[in-house]
Short mmCIF file of N, CA and C and ligand atoms in Angstrom, two decimals:
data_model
loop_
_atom_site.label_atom_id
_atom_site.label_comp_id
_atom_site.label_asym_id
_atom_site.label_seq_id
_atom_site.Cartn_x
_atom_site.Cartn_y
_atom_site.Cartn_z
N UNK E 1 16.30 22.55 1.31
CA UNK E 1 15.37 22.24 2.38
C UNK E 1 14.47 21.07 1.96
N UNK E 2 14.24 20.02 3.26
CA UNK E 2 13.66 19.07 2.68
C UNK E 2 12.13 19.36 2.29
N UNK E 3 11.06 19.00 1.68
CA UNK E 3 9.55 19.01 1.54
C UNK E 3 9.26 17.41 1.84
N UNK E 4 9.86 17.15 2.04
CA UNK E 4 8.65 15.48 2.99
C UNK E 4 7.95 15.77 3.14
N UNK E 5 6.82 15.01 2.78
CA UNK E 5 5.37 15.24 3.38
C UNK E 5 5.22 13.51 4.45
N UNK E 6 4.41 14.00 5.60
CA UNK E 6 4.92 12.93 6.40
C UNK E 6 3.12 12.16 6.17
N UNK E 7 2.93 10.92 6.10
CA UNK E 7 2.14 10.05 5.78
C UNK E 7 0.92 9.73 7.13
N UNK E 8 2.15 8.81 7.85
CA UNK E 8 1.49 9.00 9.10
C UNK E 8 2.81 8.40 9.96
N UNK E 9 2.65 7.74 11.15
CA UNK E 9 3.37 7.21 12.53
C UNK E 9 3.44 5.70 11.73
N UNK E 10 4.40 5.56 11.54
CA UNK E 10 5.09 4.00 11.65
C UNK E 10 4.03 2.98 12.01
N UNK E 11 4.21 3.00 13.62
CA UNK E 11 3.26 2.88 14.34
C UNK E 11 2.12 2.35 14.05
N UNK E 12 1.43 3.43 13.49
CA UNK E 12 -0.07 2.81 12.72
C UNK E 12 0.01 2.45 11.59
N UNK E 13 0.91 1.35 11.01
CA UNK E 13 0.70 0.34 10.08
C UNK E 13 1.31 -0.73 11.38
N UNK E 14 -0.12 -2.01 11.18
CA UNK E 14 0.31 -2.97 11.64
C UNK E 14 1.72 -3.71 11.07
N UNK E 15 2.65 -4.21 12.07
CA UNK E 15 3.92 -4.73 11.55
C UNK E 15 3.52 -6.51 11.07
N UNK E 16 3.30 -6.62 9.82
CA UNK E 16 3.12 -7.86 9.32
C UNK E 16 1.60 -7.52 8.44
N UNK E 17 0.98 -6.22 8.36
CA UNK E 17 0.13 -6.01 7.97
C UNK E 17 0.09 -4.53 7.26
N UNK E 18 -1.31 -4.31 6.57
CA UNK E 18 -1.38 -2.71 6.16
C UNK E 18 -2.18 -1.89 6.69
N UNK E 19 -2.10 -0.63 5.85
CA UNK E 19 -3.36 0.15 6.16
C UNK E 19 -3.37 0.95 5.09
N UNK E 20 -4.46 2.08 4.70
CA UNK E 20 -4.06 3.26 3.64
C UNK E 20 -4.36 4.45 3.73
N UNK E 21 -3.99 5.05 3.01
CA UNK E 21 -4.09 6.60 3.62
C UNK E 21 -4.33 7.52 2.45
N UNK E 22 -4.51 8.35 2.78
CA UNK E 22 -5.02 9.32 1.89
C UNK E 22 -4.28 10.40 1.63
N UNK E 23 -3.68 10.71 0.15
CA UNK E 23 -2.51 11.97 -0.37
C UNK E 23 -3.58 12.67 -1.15
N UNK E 24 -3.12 13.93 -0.46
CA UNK E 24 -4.24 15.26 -0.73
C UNK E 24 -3.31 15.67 -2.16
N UNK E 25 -3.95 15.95 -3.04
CA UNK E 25 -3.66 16.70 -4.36
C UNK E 25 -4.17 17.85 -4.81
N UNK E 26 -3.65 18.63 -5.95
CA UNK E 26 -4.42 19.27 -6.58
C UNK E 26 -5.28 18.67 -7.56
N UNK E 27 -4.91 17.51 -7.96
CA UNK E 27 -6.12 16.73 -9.19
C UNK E 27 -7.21 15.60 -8.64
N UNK E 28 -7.16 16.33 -6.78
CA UNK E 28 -7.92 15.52 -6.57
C UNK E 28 -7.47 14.03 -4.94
N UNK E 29 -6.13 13.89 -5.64
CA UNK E 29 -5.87 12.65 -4.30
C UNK E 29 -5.92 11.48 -4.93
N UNK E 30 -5.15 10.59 -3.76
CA UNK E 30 -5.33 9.24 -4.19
C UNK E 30 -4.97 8.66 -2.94
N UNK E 31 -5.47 7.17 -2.99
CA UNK E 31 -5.14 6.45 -1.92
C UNK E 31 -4.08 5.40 -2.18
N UNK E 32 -2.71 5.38 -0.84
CA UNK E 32 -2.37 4.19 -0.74
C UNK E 32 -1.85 3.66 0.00
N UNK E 33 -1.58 2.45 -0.46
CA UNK E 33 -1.62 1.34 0.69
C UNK E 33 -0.44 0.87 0.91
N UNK E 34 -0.06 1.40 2.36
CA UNK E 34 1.14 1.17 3.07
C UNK E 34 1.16 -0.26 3.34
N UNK E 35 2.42 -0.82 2.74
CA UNK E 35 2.55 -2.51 4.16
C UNK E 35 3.80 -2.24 4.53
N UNK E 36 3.78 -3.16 5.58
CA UNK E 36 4.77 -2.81 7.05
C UNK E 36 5.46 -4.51 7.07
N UNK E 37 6.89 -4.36 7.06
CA UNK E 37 7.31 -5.53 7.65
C UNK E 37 8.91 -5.01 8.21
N UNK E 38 8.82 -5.04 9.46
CA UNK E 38 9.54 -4.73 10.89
C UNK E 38 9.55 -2.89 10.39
N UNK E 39 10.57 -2.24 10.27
CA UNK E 39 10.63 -1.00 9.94
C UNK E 39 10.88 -0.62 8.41
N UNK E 40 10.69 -1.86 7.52
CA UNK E 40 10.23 -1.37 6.18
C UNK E 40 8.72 -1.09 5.86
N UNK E 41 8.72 -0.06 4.72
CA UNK E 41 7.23 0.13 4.79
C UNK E 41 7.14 -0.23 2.66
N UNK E 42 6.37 -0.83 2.20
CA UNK E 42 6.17 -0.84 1.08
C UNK E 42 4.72 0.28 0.74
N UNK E 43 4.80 0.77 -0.24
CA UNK E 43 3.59 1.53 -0.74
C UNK E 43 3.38 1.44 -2.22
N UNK E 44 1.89 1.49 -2.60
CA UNK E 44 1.53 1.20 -4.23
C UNK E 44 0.19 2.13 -3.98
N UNK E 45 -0.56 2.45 -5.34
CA UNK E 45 -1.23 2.70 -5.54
C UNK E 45 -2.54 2.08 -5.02
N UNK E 46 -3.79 2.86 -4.45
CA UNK E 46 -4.82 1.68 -4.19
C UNK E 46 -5.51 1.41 -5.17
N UNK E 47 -5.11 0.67 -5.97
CA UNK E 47 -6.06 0.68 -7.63
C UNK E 47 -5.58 -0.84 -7.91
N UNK E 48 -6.22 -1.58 -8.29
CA UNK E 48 -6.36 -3.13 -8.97
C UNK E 48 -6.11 -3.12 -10.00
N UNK E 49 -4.91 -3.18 -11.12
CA UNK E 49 -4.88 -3.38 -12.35
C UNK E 49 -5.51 -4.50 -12.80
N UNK E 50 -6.79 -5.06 -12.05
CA UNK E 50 -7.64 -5.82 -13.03
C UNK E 50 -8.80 -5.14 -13.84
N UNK E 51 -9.26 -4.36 -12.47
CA UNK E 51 -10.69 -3.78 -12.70
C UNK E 51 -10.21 -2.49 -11.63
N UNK E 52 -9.26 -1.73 -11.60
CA UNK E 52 -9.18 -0.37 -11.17
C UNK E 52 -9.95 -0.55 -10.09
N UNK E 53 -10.47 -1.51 -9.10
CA UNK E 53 -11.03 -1.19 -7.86
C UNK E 53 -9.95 -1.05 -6.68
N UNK E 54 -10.06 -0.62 -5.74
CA UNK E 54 -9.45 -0.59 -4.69
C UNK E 54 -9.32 -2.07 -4.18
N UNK E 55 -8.24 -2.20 -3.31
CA UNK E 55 -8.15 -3.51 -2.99
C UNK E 55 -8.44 -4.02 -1.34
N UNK E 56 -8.92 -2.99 -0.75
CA UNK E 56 -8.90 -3.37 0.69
C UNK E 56 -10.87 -3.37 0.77
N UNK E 57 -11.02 -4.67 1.66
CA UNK E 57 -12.47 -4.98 1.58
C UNK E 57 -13.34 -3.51 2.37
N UNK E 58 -13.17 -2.81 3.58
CA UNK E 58 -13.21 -1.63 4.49
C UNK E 58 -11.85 -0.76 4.00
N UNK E 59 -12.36 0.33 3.96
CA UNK E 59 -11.14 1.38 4.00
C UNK E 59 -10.15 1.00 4.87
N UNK E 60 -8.94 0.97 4.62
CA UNK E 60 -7.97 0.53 5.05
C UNK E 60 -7.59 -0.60 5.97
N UNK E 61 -8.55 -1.92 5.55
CA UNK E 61 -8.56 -2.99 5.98
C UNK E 61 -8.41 -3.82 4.40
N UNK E 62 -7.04 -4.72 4.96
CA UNK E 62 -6.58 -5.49 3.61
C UNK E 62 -6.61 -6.95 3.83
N UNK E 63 -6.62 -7.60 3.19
CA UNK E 63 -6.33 -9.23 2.76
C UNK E 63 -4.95 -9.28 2.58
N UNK E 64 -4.53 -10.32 3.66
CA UNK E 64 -3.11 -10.43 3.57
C UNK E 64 -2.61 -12.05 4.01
N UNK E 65 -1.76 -13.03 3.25
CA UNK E 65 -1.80 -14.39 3.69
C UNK E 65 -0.64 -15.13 2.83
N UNK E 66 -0.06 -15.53 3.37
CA UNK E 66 1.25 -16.11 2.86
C UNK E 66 1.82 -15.02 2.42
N UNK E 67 2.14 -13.57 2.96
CA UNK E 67 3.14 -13.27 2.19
C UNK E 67 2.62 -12.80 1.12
N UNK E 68 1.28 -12.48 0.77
CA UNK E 68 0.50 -12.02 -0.21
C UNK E 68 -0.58 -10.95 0.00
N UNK E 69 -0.92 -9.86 -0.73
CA UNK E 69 -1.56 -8.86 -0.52
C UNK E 69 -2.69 -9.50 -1.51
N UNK E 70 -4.05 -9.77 -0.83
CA UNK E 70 -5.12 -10.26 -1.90
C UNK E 70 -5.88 -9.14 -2.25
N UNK E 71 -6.21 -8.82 -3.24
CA UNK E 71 -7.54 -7.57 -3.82
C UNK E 71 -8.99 -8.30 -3.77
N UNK E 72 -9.41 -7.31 -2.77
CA UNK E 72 -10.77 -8.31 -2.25
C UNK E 72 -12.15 -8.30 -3.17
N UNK E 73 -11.36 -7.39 -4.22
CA UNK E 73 -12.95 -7.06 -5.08
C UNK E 73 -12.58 -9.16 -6.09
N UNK E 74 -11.73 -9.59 -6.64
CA UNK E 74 -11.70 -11.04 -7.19
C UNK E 74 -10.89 -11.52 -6.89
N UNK E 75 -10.13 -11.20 -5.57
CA UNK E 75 -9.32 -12.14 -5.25
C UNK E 75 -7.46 -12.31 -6.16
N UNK E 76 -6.88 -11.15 -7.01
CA UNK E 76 -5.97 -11.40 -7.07
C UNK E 76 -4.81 -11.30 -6.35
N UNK E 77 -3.73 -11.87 -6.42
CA UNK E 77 -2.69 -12.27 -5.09
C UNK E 77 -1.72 -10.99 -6.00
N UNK E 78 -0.91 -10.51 -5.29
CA UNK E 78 0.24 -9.43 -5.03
C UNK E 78 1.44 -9.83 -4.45
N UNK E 79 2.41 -9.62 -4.42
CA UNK E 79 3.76 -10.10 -3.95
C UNK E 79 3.92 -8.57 -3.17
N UNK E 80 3.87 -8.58 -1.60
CA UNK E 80 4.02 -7.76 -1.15
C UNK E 80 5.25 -6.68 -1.03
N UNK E 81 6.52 -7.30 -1.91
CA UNK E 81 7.56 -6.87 -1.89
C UNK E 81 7.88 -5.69 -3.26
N UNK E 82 7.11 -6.80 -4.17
CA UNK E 82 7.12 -6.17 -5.78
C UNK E 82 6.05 -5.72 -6.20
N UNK E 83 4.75 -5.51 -5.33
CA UNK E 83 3.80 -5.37 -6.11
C UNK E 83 2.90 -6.04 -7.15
N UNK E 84 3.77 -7.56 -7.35
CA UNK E 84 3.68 -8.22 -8.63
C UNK E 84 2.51 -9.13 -8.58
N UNK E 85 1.52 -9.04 -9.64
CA UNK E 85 0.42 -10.05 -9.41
C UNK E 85 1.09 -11.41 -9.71
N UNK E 86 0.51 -12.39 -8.52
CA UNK E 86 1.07 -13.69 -9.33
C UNK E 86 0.17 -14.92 -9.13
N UNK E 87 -1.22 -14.16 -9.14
CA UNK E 87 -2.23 -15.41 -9.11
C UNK E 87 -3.98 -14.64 -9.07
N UNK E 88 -4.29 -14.81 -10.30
CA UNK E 88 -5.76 -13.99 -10.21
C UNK E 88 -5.78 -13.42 -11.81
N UNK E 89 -7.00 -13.05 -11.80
CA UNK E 89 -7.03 -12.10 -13.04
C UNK E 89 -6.02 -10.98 -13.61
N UNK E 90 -5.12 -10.94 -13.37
CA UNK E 90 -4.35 -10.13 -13.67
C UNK E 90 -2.87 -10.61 -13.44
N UNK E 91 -2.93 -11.77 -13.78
CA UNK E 91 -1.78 -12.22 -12.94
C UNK E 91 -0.43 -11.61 -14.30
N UNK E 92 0.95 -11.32 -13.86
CA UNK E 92 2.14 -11.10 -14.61
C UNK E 92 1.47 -9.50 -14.75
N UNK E 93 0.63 -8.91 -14.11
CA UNK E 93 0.94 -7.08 -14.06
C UNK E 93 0.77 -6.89 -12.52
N UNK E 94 1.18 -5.37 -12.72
CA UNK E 94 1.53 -4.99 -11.17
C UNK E 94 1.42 -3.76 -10.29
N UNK E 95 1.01 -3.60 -9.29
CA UNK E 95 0.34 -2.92 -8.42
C UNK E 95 1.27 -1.39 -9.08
N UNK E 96 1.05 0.27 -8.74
CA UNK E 96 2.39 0.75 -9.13
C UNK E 96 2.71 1.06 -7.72
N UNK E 97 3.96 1.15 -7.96
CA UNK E 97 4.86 1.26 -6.54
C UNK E 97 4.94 2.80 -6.38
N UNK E 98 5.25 3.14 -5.03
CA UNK E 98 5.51 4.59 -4.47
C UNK E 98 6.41 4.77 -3.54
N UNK E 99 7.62 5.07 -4.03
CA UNK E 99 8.65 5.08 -2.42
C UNK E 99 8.20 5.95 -1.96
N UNK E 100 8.37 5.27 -0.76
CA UNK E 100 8.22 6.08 0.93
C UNK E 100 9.67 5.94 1.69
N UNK E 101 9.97 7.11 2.74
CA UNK E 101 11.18 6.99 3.31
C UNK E 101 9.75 6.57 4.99
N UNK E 102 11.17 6.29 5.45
CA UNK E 102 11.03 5.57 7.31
C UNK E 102 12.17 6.29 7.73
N UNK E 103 11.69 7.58 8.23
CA UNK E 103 12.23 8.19 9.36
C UNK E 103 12.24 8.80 10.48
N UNK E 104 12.87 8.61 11.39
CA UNK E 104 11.99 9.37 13.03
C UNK E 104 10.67 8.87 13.04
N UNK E 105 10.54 7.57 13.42
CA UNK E 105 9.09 6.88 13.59
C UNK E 105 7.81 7.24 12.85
N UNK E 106 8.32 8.07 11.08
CA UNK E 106 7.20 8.24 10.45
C UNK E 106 7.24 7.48 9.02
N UNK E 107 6.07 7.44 8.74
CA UNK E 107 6.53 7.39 6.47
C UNK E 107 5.71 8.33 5.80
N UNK E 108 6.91 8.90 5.39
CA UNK E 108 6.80 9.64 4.40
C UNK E 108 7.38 9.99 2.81
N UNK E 109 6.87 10.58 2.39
CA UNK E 109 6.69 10.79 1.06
C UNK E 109 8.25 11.47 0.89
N UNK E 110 9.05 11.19 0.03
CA UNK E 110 10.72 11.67 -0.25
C UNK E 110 9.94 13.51 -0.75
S1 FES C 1 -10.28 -5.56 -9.28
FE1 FES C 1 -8.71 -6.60 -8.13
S2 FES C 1 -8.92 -8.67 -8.76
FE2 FES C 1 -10.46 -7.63 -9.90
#
């Protein structure tokens, strides 16, 4: 039997943009940050391997431009595909990744 845990509606990640969400734990939770491009969804941790801050300036409002996920606490650039810093304080480390499945107009957690 499957245990998916479902994230949220497709839907509410802008398509060309993000949003983040919140995974309930027992140690507590963590946030992260879905991006959307057509019916792929990428997900990483919301944590800055520069300075461990979150990267969206408002809760689940992100910096996003060329094709780049910016961390609004100094500005480092992200490769929205890989996670990969490639311009900022932290540049050559990288966001951690979290597969998500896209199914029946949701994302969720495998
Ligand atoms: S915490 Fe993200 S660039 Fe410094």
């Amino acid at each position: 039997m499957s245990v998916s845990k479902t994230l949220c509606k497709l839907e509410e990640v802008p398509d060309g943009g993000a949003t983040a969400v919140q995974v309930d734990s027992s140690s507590g939770g963590f946030s992260l940050i879905l991006l959307r491009r057509g019916e792929r969804v990428f997900a990483y941790h919301n944590e800055c391997p520069h300075a461990g801050r979150r990267l969206d300036w408002a809760p689940g409002r992100f910096l996003i431009e060329a094709g780049s996920l910016i961390c609004a606490a100094h500005g480092a650039m992200f490769s929205i595909e890989s996670g990969r810093c490639h311009a900022g304080p932290c540049l050559g480390a990288g966001l951690v990744a979290v597969r998500v499945d896209v199914a029946d107009g949701e994302v969720r957690l495998p």
